[in-house]
Tab-separated table of C-alpha atoms and ligand atoms in Angstrom:
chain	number	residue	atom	x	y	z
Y	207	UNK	CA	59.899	22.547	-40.847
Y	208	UNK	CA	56.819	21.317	-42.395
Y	209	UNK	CA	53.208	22.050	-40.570
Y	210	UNK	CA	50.761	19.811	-41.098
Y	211	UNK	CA	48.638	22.291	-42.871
Y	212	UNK	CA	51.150	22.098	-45.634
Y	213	UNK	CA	51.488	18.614	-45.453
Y	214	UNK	CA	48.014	18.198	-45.783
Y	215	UNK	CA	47.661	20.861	-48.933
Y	216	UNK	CA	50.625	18.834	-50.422
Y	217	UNK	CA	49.486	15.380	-50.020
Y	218	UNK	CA	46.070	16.984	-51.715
Y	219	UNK	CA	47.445	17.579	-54.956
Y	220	UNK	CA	48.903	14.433	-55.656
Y	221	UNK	CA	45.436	13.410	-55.348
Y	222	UNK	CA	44.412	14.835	-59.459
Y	223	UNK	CA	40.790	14.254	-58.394
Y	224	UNK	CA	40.881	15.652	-54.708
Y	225	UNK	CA	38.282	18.513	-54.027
Y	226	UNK	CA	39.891	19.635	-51.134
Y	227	UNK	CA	37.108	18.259	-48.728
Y	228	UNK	CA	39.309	15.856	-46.891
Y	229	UNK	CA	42.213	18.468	-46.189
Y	230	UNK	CA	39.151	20.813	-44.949
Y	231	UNK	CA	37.859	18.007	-42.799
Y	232	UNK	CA	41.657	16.818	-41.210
Y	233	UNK	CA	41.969	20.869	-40.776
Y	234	UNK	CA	38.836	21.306	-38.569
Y	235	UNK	CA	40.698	18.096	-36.224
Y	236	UNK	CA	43.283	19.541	-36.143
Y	237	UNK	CA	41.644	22.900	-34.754
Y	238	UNK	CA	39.862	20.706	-32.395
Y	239	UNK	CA	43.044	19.178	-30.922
Y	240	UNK	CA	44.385	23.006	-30.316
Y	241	UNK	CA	41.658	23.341	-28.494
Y	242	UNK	CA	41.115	20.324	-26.271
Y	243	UNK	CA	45.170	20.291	-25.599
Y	244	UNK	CA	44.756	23.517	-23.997
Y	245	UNK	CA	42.195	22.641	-21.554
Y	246	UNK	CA	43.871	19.396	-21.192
Y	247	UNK	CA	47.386	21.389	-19.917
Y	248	UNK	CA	44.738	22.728	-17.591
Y	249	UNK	CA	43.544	19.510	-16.028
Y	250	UNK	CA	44.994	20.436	-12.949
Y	251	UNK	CA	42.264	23.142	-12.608
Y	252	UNK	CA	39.133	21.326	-13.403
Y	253	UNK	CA	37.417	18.661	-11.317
Y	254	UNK	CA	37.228	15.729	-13.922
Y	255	UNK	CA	34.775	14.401	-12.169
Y	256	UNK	CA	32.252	17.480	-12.713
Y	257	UNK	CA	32.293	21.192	-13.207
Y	258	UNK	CA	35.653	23.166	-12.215
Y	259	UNK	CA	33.503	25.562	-10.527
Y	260	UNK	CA	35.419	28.096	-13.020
Y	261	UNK	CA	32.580	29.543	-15.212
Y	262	UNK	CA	33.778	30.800	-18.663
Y	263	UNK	CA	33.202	34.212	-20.254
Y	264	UNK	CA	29.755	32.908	-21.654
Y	265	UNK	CA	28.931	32.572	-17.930
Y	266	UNK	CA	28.902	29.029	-18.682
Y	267	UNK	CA	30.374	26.335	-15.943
Y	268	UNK	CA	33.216	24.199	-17.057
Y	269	UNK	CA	32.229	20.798	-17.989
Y	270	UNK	CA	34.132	17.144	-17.822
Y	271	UNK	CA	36.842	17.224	-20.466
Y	272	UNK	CA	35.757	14.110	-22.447
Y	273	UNK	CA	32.301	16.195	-22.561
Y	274	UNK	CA	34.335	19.238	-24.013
Y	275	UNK	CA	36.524	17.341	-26.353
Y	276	UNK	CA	33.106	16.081	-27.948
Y	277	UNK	CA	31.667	19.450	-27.960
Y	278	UNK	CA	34.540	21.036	-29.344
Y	279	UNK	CA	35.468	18.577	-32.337
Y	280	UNK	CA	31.880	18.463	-33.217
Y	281	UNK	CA	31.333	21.840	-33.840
Y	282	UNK	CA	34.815	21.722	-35.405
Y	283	UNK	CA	33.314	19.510	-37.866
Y	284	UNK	CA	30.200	20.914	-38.301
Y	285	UNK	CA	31.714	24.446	-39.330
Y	286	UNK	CA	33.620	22.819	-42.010
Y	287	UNK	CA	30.527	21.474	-43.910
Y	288	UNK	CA	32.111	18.565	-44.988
Y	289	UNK	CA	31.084	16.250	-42.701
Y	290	UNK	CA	27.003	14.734	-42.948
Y	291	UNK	CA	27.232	13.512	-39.066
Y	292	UNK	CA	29.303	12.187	-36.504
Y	293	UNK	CA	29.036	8.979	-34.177
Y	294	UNK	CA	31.023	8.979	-31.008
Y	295	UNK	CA	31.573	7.443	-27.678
Y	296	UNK	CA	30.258	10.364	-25.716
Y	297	UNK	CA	26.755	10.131	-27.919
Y	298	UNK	CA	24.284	7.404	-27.393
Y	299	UNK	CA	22.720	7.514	-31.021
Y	300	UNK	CA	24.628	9.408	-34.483
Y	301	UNK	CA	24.379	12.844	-34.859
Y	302	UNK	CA	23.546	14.370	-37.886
Y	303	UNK	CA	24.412	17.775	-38.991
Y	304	UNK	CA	21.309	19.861	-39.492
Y	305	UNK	CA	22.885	22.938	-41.583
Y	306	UNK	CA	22.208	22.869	-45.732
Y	307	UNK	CA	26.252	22.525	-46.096
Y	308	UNK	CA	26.364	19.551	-44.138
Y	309	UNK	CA	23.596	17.445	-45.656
Y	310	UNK	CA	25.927	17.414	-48.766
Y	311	UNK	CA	29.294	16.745	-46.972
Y	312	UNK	CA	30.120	13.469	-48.462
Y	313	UNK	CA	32.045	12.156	-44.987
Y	314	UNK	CA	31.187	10.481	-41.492
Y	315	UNK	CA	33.419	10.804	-38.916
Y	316	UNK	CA	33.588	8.347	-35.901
Y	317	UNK	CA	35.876	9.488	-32.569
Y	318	UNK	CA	36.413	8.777	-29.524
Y	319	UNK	CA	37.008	12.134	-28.369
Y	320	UNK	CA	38.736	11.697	-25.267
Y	321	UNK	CA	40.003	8.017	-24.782
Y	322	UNK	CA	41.616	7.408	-21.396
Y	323	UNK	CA	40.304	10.168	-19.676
Y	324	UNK	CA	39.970	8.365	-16.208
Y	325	UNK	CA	43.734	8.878	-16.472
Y	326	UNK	CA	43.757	13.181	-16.163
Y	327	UNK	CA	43.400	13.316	-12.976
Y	328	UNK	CA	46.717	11.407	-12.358
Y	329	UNK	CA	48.271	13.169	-15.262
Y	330	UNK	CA	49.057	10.312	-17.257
Y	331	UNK	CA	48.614	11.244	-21.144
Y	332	UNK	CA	45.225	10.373	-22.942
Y	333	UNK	CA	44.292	10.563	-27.004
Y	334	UNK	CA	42.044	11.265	-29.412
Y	335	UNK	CA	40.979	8.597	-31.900
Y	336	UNK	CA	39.116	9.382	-35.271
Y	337	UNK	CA	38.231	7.662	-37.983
Y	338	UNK	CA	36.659	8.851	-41.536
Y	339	UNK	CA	34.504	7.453	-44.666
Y	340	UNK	CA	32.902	8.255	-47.366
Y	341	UNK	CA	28.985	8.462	-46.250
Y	342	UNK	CA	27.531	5.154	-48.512
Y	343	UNK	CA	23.454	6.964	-48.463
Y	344	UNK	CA	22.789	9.783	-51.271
Y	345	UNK	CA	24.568	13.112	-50.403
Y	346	UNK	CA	21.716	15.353	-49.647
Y	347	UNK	CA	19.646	12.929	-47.642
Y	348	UNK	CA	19.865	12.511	-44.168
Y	349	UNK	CA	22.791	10.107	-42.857
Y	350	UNK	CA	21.844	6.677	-41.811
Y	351	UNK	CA	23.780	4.371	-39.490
Y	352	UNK	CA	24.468	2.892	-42.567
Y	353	UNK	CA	26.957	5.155	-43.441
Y	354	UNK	CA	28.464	4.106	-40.278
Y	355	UNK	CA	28.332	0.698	-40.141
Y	356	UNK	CA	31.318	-0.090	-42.382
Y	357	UNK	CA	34.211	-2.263	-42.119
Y	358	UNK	CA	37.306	-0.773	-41.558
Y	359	UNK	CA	39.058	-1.472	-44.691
Y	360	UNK	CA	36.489	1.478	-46.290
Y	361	UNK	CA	38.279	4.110	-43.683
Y	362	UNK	CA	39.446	7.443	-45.954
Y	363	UNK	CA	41.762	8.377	-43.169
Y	364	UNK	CA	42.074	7.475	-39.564
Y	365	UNK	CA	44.377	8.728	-36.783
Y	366	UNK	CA	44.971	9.939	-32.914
Y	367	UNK	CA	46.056	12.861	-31.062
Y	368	UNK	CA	48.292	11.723	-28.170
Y	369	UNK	CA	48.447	14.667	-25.091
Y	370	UNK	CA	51.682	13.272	-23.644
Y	371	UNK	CA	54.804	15.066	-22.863
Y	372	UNK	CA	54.249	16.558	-25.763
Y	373	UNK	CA	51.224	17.325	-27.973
Y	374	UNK	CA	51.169	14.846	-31.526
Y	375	UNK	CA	48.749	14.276	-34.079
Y	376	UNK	CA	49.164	10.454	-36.095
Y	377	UNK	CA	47.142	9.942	-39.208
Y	378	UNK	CA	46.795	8.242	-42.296
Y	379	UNK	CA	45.448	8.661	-45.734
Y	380	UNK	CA	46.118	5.175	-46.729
Y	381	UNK	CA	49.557	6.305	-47.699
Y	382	UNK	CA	51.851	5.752	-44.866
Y	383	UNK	CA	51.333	6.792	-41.087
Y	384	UNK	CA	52.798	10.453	-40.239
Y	385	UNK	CA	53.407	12.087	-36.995
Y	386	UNK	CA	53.482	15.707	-36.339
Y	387	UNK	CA	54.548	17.691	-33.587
Y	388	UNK	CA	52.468	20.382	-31.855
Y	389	UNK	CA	54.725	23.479	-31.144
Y	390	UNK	CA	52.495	25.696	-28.922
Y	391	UNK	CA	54.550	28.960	-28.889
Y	392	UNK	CA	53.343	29.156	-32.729
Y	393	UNK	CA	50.473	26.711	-32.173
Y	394	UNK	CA	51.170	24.268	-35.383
Y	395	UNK	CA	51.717	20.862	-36.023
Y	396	UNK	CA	55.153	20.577	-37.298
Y	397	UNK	CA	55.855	17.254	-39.136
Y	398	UNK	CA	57.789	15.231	-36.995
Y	399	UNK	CA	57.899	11.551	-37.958
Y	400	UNK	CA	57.212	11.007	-42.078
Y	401	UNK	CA	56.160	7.397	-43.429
Y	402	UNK	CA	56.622	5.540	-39.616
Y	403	UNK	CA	57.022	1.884	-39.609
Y	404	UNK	CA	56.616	-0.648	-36.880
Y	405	UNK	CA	60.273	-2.398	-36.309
Y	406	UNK	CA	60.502	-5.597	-37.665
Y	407	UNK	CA	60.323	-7.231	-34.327
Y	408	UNK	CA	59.283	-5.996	-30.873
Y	409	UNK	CA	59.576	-6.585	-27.544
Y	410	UNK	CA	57.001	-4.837	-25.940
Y	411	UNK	CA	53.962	-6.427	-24.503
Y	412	UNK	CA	50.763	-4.578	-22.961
Y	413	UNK	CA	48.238	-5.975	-21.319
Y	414	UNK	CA	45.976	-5.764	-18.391
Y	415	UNK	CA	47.478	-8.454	-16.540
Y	416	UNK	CA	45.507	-7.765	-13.691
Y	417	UNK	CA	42.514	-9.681	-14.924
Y	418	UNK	CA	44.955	-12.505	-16.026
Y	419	UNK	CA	42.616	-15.208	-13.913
Y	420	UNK	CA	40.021	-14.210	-16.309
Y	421	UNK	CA	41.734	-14.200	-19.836
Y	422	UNK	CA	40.968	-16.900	-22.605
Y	423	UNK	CA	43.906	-19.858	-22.045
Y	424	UNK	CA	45.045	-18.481	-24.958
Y	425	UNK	CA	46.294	-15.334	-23.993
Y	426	UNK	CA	47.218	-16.616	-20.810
Y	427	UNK	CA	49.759	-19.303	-23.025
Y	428	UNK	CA	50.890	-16.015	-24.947
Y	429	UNK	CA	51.555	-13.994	-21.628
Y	430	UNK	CA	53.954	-17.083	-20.404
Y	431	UNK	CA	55.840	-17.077	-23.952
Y	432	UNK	CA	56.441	-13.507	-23.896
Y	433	UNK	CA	57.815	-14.423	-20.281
Y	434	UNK	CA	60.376	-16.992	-21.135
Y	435	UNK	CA	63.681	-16.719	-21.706
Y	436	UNK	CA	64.849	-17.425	-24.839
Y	437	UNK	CA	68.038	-15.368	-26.588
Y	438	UNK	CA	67.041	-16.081	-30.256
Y	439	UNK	CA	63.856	-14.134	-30.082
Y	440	UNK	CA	64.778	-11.598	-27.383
Y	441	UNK	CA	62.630	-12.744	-24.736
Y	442	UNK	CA	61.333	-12.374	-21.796
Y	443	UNK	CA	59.752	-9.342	-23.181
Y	444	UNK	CA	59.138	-6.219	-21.572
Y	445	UNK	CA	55.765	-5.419	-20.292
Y	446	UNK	CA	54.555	-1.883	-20.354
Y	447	UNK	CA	50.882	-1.190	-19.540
Y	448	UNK	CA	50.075	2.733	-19.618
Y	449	UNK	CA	45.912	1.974	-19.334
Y	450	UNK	CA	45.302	4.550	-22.364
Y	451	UNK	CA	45.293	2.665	-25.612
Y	452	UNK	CA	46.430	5.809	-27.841
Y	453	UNK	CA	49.743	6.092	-25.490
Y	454	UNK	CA	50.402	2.379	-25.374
Y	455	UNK	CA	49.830	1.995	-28.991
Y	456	UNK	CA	52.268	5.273	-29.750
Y	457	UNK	CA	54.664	3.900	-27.742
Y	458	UNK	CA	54.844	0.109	-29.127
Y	459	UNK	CA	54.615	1.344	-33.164
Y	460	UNK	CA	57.953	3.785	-32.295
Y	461	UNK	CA	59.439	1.164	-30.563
Y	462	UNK	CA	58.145	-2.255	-31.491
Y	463	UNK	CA	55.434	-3.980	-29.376
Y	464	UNK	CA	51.956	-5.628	-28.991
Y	465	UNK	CA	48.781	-4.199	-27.262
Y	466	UNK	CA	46.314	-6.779	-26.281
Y	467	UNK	CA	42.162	-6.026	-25.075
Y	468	UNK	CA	41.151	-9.604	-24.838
Y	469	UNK	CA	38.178	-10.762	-24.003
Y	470	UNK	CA	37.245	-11.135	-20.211
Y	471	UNK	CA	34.764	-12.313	-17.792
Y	472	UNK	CA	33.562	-8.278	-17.470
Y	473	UNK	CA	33.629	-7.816	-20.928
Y	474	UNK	CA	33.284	-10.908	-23.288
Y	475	UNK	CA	33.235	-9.374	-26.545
Y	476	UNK	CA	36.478	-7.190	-25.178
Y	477	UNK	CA	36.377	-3.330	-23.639
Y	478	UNK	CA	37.088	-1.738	-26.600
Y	479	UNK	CA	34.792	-0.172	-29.077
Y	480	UNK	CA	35.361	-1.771	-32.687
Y	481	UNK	CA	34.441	1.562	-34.585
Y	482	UNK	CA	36.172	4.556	-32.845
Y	483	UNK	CA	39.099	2.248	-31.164
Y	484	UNK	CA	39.968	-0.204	-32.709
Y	485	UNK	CA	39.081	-0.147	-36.316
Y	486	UNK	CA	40.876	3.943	-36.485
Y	487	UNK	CA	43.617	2.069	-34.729
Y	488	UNK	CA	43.968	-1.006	-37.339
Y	489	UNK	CA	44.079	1.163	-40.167
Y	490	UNK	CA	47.232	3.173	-39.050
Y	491	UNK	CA	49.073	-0.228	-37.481
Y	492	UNK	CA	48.656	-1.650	-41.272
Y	493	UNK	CA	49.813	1.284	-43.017
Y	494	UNK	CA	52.683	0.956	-40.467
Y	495	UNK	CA	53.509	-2.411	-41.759
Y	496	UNK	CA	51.721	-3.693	-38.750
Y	497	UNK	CA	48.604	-6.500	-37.840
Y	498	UNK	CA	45.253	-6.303	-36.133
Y	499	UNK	CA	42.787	-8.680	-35.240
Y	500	UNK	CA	40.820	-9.817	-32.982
Y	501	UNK	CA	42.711	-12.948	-32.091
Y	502	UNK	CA	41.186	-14.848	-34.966
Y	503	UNK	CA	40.301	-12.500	-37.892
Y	504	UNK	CA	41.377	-9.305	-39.415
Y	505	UNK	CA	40.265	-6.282	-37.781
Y	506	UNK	CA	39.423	-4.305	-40.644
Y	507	UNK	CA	37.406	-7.259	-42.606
Y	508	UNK	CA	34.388	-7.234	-39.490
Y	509	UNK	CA	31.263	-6.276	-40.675
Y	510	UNK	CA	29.914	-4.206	-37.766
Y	511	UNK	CA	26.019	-4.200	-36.782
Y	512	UNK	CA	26.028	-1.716	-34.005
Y	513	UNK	CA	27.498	1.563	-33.307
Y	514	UNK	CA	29.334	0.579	-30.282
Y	515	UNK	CA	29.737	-2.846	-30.208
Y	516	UNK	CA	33.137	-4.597	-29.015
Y	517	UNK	CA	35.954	-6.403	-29.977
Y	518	UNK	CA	38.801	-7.888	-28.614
Y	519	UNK	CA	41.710	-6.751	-29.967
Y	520	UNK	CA	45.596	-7.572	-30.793
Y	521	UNK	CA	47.414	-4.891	-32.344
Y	522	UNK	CA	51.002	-4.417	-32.993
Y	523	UNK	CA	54.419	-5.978	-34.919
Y	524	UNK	CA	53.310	-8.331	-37.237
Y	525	UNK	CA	55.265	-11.585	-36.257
Y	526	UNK	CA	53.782	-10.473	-32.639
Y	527	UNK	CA	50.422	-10.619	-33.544
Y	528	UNK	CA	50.569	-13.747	-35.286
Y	529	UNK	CA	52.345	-15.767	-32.385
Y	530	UNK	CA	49.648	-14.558	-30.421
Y	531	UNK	CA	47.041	-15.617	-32.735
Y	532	UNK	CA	49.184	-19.189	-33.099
Y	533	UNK	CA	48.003	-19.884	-29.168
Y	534	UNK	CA	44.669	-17.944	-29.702
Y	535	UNK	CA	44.035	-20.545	-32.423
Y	536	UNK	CA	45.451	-23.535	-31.194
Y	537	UNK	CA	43.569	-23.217	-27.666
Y	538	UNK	CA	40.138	-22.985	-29.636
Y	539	UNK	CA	40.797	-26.249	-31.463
U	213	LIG	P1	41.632	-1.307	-18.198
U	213	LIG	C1	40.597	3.504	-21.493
U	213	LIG	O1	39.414	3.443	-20.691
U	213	LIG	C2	40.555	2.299	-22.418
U	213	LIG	O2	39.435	2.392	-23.232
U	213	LIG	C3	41.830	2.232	-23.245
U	213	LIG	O3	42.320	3.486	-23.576
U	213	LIG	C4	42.778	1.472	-22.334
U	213	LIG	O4	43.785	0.769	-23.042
U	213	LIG	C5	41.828	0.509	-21.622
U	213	LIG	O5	40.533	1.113	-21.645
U	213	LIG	C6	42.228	0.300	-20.188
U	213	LIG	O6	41.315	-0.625	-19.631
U	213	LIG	O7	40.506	-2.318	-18.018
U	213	LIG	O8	42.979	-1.985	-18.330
U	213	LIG	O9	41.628	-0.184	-17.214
């Protein structure tokens, strides 16, 4: 058994020039998601929609858990010094880190800390999405959105923690995708899945089909081919739609499928945010041997120009992606 601590530590050294800030920075999520899956296997006792009506031992009143994942992996972060300042989906504006130590951490971190969360109060599993760069302003100065706007192909390291029937943390490097375990009656991550790969093909298609009347013909085309029946290429698909993008994306890189966010009538640049969703998300699927995009262009290549702008978004196997960029394309001809 390997935890990810060790993993971490060993995937440092091959690195001759690695200071050991990264591994600290991974190590202070990976405290966080101790600590937000506990109060998750709680749900049941706190009232999502506000305070639980349970104060703690400060005296303090439980809050909503997508409030208390922020709190908790921002402090998480902050302790570590590592880290200049955070963006996420539960702050309006970026937050720098005020302490001496972290106006020379040389990383930003971007997170969705609780993604899915209308879901806890049916107990269906939700994740937590982060993704990490290199800060671009002078270490020492104050952090600037700058640092934030990046494309996605600058990510360091990206990943998700999926609170599903059981407790795993996903992330990347840019050397592979690896998957580890949580075992709570020793409360590690025990490495799991090494190096995972999409399948070569999939069958697996997720989408809101719901708001089918309102998708671009494109997607609509793509929904009807993954219909049809056809032996050579498997179909009709399956269609498996959890409404939490970390568990439907877990799901379909294990077992070989296609998440589509298009863009609707509600939201016509897509629902999903391109710096804490999708672009953490794109990294992993292409160290997976997987594709992202947004229907047209590579995920990873969009320059962004606001914290939490949107993006449609097609994520998955490969040849999946690219037949359902083929109608994508052909309808906007
Ligand atoms: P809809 C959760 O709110 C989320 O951001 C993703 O996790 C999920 O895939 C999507 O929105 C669900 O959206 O419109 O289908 O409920």
């Amino acid at each position: 058994m390997k935890t990810l601590g060790e993993f971490i530590i060993e995937k440092q050294h091959e690195f001759p020039h690695a200071t050991g800030e990264l591994s600290a920075l991974l190590s202070a999520i990976k405290l966080g998601a101790k600590i937000i899956n506990r109060d998750i296997n709680k749900a049941g006792l706190v009232d999502i929609t506000g305070t639980s009506g349970i104060s703690n031992i400060q005296g303090e009143m439980q809050m909503k858990l997508d409030v208390f994942a922020n709190e908790t992996l921002k402090a998480a972060l902050e302790a570590r010094g590592v880290v200049a300042g955070i963006a996420s989906e539960e702050e309006d504006k970026l937050v720098i880190f005020d302490n001496q130590k972290s106006h020379h951490g040389k990383y930003v971190v971007l997170m969705d800390p609780l993604d899915g969360s209308s879901n806890i109060d049916v107990n269906v599993s939700v994740g937590t999405i982060f993704s990490i760069y290199q800060r671009v302003t002078p270490v020492g100065q104050p952090i600037q959105e700058s640092d934030f706007l990046q494309p996605g192909h600058k990510q360091v390291a990206a990943g998700y923690i999926i609170y599903g029937s059981s407790t795993m943390l996903v992330y990347s490097t840019g050397c592979g995708v690896h998957a580890f375990t949580y075992d709570p009656s020793i409360g590690v991550f025990c490495l799991s899945h090494e190096s995972v790969k999409f399948p070569e093909k999939g069958n697996i298609y997720s989408i809101n089909e719901g708001f089918y009347s309102k998708f671009p013909v494109g997607v609509k085309q793509y929904i009807k081919y993954c219909q049809q029946e056809d032996q050579k290429t498997n179909r009709p698909y399956t269609s498996r739609y959890i409404g939490s993008l970390v568990s439907d994306f877990h799901r379909n890189l294990l077992k070989g499928g296609i998440y589509i966010y298009p863009q609707t009538a509600q939201y016509p640049n897509g629902k999903l945010r391109l710096l804490y969703e999708c672009n953490p998300i794109a990294f992993l699927a292409e160290q997976a041997g997987g594709k992202a995009s947004d229907g047209y262009q590579r995920i990873l290549d969009i320059l962004p120009s606001e914290l939490h702008q949107r993006s449609p978004f097609f994520v998955g196997v490969t040849q999946m992606v690219n037949d359902s960029e083929q109608f994508m394309q052909k309808d906007s001809q």
